Amino acid sequence: MHIPYTTDVRPDTGLTNPKLGIWLFLASEVMLFGSLFSAYALLRSGSVSWPDQSAVLSVPFATLNTVILISSSITMVLAWVGAKSGELPRFRLYMGLTLLLGAAFLAVKAIEYNDKFSHGLLPSTDNFLGLYFTMTGVHAIHVLAGMVVNAYLLGPGSGMFRTDPARFTNRVEIAGIYWHFVDVVWIFLFPVLYLL
Amino acid sequence: MHVRGYIGIFGALLVLTLVTVGVSYLQLPTVPTIVLGLAIASAKATLVVLFFMHLKTERAMVYWPLALTVFLFAMLFAFTLWTEMDHITL
């Protein structure tokens, strides 16, 4: 089946279809995370007392994860630059690094979760921990989803680099826009849950 | 944008991360802590969205749905916090 406007710009929108599609999808994602952030704002502002977040959670772990995710954003950009300039090995190197950094983020998150569980700190403990596990859990699922797409582009999907390089580069850019969005969500989760 | 530009944005993001963690150790009162924390996060998010997500050079057809999203996002918070306005304690 021929999918129109994957690389050609559609005259009435001025965009390729995947570009418009990913931004509309991200608009819905903004509202998904918006509902969670506003739930946090409502529960915190309405509470009589709120735990000292930085004492309950580990700021060093979260700082490390922030650096990891920001680093994965730059490697994702460099993977796209590699694909765009027709250098497959360069694309592979940076996409591989992006995947590794995504895995490192989830590993640190797993250590954090495990640490909380082992101290009896569960989502049912209080409103803050309920929000913490929900918000970081939904975010971690997004990281995992991005890794699945990135792994496809690095592995079986990379055959398109030879058959249709322009379309492949667009796919990498679209996957990148999603990946950076996941980074942006963490950029807000970090201060809101750990520092404020 | 060239690779050097992207690396520059990456450096700025790392510096802002250090700043936000540093500020949190100052133990400022609640309101400045929240304002500063969100301001730095917004600055970082703006850099990522404009440059890594290429929004700076995007077309109007992307801007309009996003403008609507920003409005709806703001309303989500406005209506939620409105219900708490009479007894918010910071």
Coordinates of C-alpha atoms in Angstrom, one line a residue:
Chain A
M1 CA 0.0 0.0 0.0
H2 CA 1.3 3.4 -0.9
I3 CA 1.2 5.9 2.0
P4 CA 1.1 9.4 0.7
Y5 CA 3.2 12.4 1.8
T6 CA 5.8 10.4 3.9
T7 CA 8.6 12.5 2.5
D8 CA 6.8 15.0 0.2
V9 CA 5.2 18.0 1.8
R10 CA 1.4 18.0 1.6
P11 CA 0.5 21.3 -0.1
D12 CA -2.5 22.2 2.2
T13 CA -0.7 21.6 5.5
G14 CA 2.8 22.5 4.5
L15 CA 4.0 19.4 6.3
T16 CA 4.6 15.7 5.7
N17 CA 1.9 13.5 7.2
P18 CA 4.1 11.9 9.8
K19 CA 5.2 15.3 11.1
L20 CA 1.6 16.5 11.6
G21 CA 0.7 13.1 13.0
I22 CA 3.5 13.1 15.7
W23 CA 2.7 16.6 16.8
L24 CA -1.1 15.9 17.1
F25 CA -0.2 12.7 19.1
L26 CA 2.1 14.7 21.4
A27 CA -0.6 17.3 21.9
S28 CA -2.7 14.4 23.3
E29 CA 0.3 13.3 25.4
V30 CA 0.6 16.8 26.9
M31 CA -3.0 16.5 28.1
L32 CA -2.3 13.0 29.5
F33 CA 0.6 14.2 31.6
G34 CA -1.3 17.4 32.2
S35 CA -4.0 15.5 34.0
L36 CA -1.4 13.8 36.2
F37 CA 0.5 17.1 37.0
S38 CA -2.8 18.9 37.7
A39 CA -3.8 16.0 40.0
Y40 CA -0.5 16.5 41.8
A41 CA -1.2 20.2 42.1
L42 CA -4.7 19.6 43.4
L43 CA -3.7 17.0 46.0
R44 CA -0.7 18.9 47.2
S45 CA -2.4 22.3 47.5
G46 CA -5.4 20.7 49.2
S47 CA -3.4 18.7 51.7
V48 CA -2.9 19.7 55.3
S49 CA 0.7 18.4 55.4
W50 CA 3.1 17.1 52.6
P51 CA 6.2 15.0 53.1
D52 CA 9.7 16.5 52.5
Q53 CA 10.0 15.0 49.0
S54 CA 13.8 15.3 48.8
A55 CA 14.0 13.3 52.1
V56 CA 11.7 10.5 50.9
L57 CA 13.3 10.2 47.4
S58 CA 16.9 10.1 46.2
V59 CA 17.9 13.4 44.6
P60 CA 21.3 12.0 43.5
F61 CA 19.6 9.1 41.6
A62 CA 17.2 11.5 39.9
T63 CA 20.0 13.9 39.0
L64 CA 21.9 11.0 37.4
N65 CA 18.7 10.0 35.5
T66 CA 18.3 13.6 34.3
V67 CA 21.8 13.6 32.9
I68 CA 21.2 10.2 31.3
L69 CA 18.0 11.2 29.6
I70 CA 19.5 14.6 28.4
S71 CA 22.5 12.7 27.1
S72 CA 20.1 10.3 25.3
S73 CA 18.5 13.3 23.6
I74 CA 21.8 14.6 22.2
T75 CA 22.7 11.1 20.9
M76 CA 19.2 10.8 19.3
V77 CA 19.8 14.1 17.5
L78 CA 23.3 12.9 16.4
A79 CA 21.7 9.6 15.1
W80 CA 19.3 11.7 13.0
V81 CA 22.2 13.8 11.7
G82 CA 24.0 10.6 10.8
A83 CA 21.0 9.3 8.9
K84 CA 20.5 12.6 7.2
S85 CA 24.1 12.9 6.0
G86 CA 23.9 9.3 4.7
E87 CA 26.4 7.8 7.2
L88 CA 24.9 4.5 8.4
P89 CA 27.7 3.6 10.8
R90 CA 27.3 7.0 12.5
F91 CA 23.5 6.5 12.8
R92 CA 24.1 3.0 14.2
L93 CA 26.6 4.3 16.8
Y94 CA 24.4 7.1 18.1
M95 CA 21.1 5.1 18.0
G96 CA 22.8 2.3 19.8
L97 CA 24.0 4.8 22.5
T98 CA 20.5 6.2 22.7
L99 CA 19.1 2.7 23.4
L100 CA 21.8 2.0 26.0
L101 CA 21.1 5.3 27.8
G102 CA 17.3 4.5 27.7
A103 CA 18.1 1.1 29.3
A104 CA 20.3 2.9 31.9
F105 CA 17.5 5.3 32.8
L106 CA 15.1 2.3 33.4
A107 CA 17.8 0.5 35.4
V108 CA 18.3 3.4 37.7
K109 CA 14.5 3.8 38.0
A110 CA 14.2 0.1 38.9
I111 CA 16.9 0.5 41.6
E112 CA 15.0 3.5 43.0
Y113 CA 11.6 1.6 43.0
N114 CA 13.3 -1.4 44.7
D115 CA 14.8 0.8 47.3
K116 CA 11.4 2.3 48.1
F117 CA 9.7 -1.1 48.2
S118 CA 12.3 -2.5 50.5
H119 CA 11.7 0.3 53.0
G120 CA 7.9 -0.3 52.9
L121 CA 7.2 2.8 50.8
L122 CA 4.4 1.8 48.4
P123 CA 2.0 3.6 46.2
S124 CA -0.6 3.0 48.9
T125 CA 1.5 4.7 51.6
D126 CA 0.4 8.2 51.0
N127 CA -0.8 10.7 48.3
F128 CA 2.7 11.8 47.5
L129 CA 4.0 8.2 46.9
G130 CA 0.8 7.3 45.0
L131 CA 1.5 10.2 42.6
Y132 CA 5.2 9.5 42.5
F133 CA 4.7 5.9 41.4
T134 CA 1.9 6.8 38.9
M135 CA 3.7 9.7 37.3
T136 CA 7.2 8.1 37.0
G137 CA 5.5 4.7 36.1
V138 CA 3.6 6.2 33.2
H139 CA 6.8 8.1 32.1
A140 CA 8.9 4.9 32.3
I141 CA 6.3 3.1 30.0
H142 CA 6.9 6.0 27.6
V143 CA 10.6 5.5 27.7
L144 CA 10.1 1.8 27.1
A145 CA 7.8 2.5 24.1
G146 CA 10.4 4.8 22.6
M147 CA 13.1 2.2 23.1
V148 CA 11.0 -0.3 21.1
V149 CA 10.7 2.1 18.2
N150 CA 14.4 3.0 18.4
A151 CA 15.4 -0.7 18.5
Y152 CA 13.3 -1.3 15.4
L153 CA 15.0 1.6 13.5
L154 CA 18.4 0.3 14.6
G155 CA 17.6 -3.3 13.7
P156 CA 15.1 -4.6 11.2
G157 CA 13.9 -1.1 10.2
S158 CA 17.4 0.0 9.1
G159 CA 17.0 -1.8 5.8
M160 CA 15.0 1.2 4.6
F161 CA 18.3 3.2 4.8
R162 CA 19.3 1.6 1.5
T163 CA 15.9 1.4 -0.2
D164 CA 14.5 4.8 0.7
P165 CA 17.0 6.9 2.7
A166 CA 14.8 10.1 2.7
R167 CA 11.9 8.2 4.3
F168 CA 14.2 6.5 6.7
T169 CA 15.6 9.8 7.9
N170 CA 12.1 11.1 8.4
R171 CA 11.3 8.1 10.5
V172 CA 14.3 8.8 12.7
E173 CA 13.3 12.4 13.0
I174 CA 9.8 11.5 14.0
A175 CA 11.0 8.9 16.5
G176 CA 13.4 11.6 17.8
I177 CA 10.6 14.1 18.3
Y178 CA 8.8 11.6 20.5
W179 CA 12.0 10.7 22.4
H180 CA 12.7 14.4 23.1
F181 CA 9.1 14.8 24.4
V182 CA 9.7 12.0 26.9
D183 CA 12.8 13.9 27.9
V184 CA 10.8 17.1 28.4
V185 CA 8.3 15.3 30.6
W186 CA 11.2 14.1 32.8
I187 CA 12.6 17.6 32.9
F188 CA 9.4 18.6 34.7
L189 CA 9.0 15.4 36.8
F190 CA 12.4 15.9 38.3
P191 CA 11.9 19.2 40.1
V192 CA 8.2 18.6 40.8
L193 CA 8.7 15.2 42.5
Y194 CA 12.2 15.5 43.9
L195 CA 13.1 19.1 44.5
L196 CA 10.1 21.3 45.2
Chain B
M1 CA 21.6 23.7 12.9
H2 CA 25.1 22.2 13.0
V3 CA 26.4 19.5 15.4
R4 CA 28.3 22.1 17.3
G5 CA 25.1 24.0 18.0
Y6 CA 23.4 20.8 19.3
I7 CA 26.3 20.1 21.6
G8 CA 26.0 23.7 22.9
I9 CA 22.3 23.1 23.7
F10 CA 23.3 19.8 25.5
G11 CA 25.9 21.8 27.5
A12 CA 23.3 24.4 28.5
L13 CA 20.9 21.6 29.6
L14 CA 23.6 20.0 31.8
V15 CA 24.4 23.4 33.4
L16 CA 20.7 24.2 34.1
T17 CA 20.4 20.7 35.7
L18 CA 23.3 21.5 38.0
V19 CA 21.7 24.9 38.8
T20 CA 18.3 23.5 39.7
V21 CA 19.9 20.9 42.0
G22 CA 22.2 23.5 43.5
V23 CA 19.2 25.8 44.2
S24 CA 17.3 23.0 45.9
Y25 CA 20.1 22.7 48.4
L26 CA 19.8 26.4 49.4
Q27 CA 16.6 25.5 51.3
L28 CA 14.8 28.6 50.1
P29 CA 11.2 29.3 51.3
T30 CA 8.4 27.3 49.5
V31 CA 7.3 29.9 47.0
P32 CA 10.7 30.9 45.6
T33 CA 11.6 27.2 45.5
I34 CA 8.6 26.3 43.3
V35 CA 8.9 29.4 41.1
L36 CA 12.7 28.9 40.5
G37 CA 12.3 25.1 40.0
L38 CA 9.6 25.5 37.4
A39 CA 11.3 28.5 35.7
I40 CA 14.5 26.4 35.2
A41 CA 12.5 23.4 34.0
S42 CA 10.7 25.6 31.6
A43 CA 13.9 27.0 30.2
K44 CA 15.3 23.5 29.7
A45 CA 12.1 22.3 28.1
T46 CA 12.1 25.3 25.8
L47 CA 15.6 24.5 24.6
V48 CA 14.7 20.9 23.9
V49 CA 11.5 21.7 22.1
L50 CA 12.9 24.6 20.0
F51 CA 16.1 22.9 18.9
F52 CA 16.1 19.1 19.4
M53 CA 12.4 18.9 18.3
H54 CA 13.0 21.5 15.5
L55 CA 10.0 23.6 16.6
K56 CA 11.9 26.7 15.9
T57 CA 11.8 26.0 12.1
E58 CA 8.4 24.4 12.0
R59 CA 5.3 25.4 10.0
A60 CA 2.2 27.2 11.1
M61 CA 0.2 24.0 10.9
V62 CA 2.2 22.6 13.9
Y63 CA 1.9 25.9 15.9
W64 CA -1.9 26.2 15.9
P65 CA -2.7 22.8 17.4
L66 CA 0.1 23.3 19.9
A67 CA -1.2 26.8 20.8
L68 CA -4.6 25.2 21.5
T69 CA -2.9 22.5 23.6
V70 CA -1.1 25.1 25.7
F71 CA -4.5 26.9 26.3
L72 CA -6.3 23.7 27.3
F73 CA -3.3 22.7 29.5
A74 CA -3.5 26.1 31.3
M75 CA -7.3 25.7 31.7
L76 CA -6.8 22.3 33.2
F77 CA -4.6 23.9 35.9
A78 CA -6.7 27.0 36.3
F79 CA -10.0 25.2 36.9
T80 CA -8.3 22.6 39.2
L81 CA -6.6 25.2 41.3
W82 CA -9.6 27.4 41.3
T83 CA -11.4 24.8 43.5
E84 CA -8.5 25.2 46.1
M85 CA -8.1 29.0 46.0
D86 CA -9.9 29.5 49.3
H87 CA -7.6 27.4 51.4
I88 CA -4.2 27.0 49.6
T89 CA -1.4 27.0 52.1
L90 CA 2.2 27.1 50.8

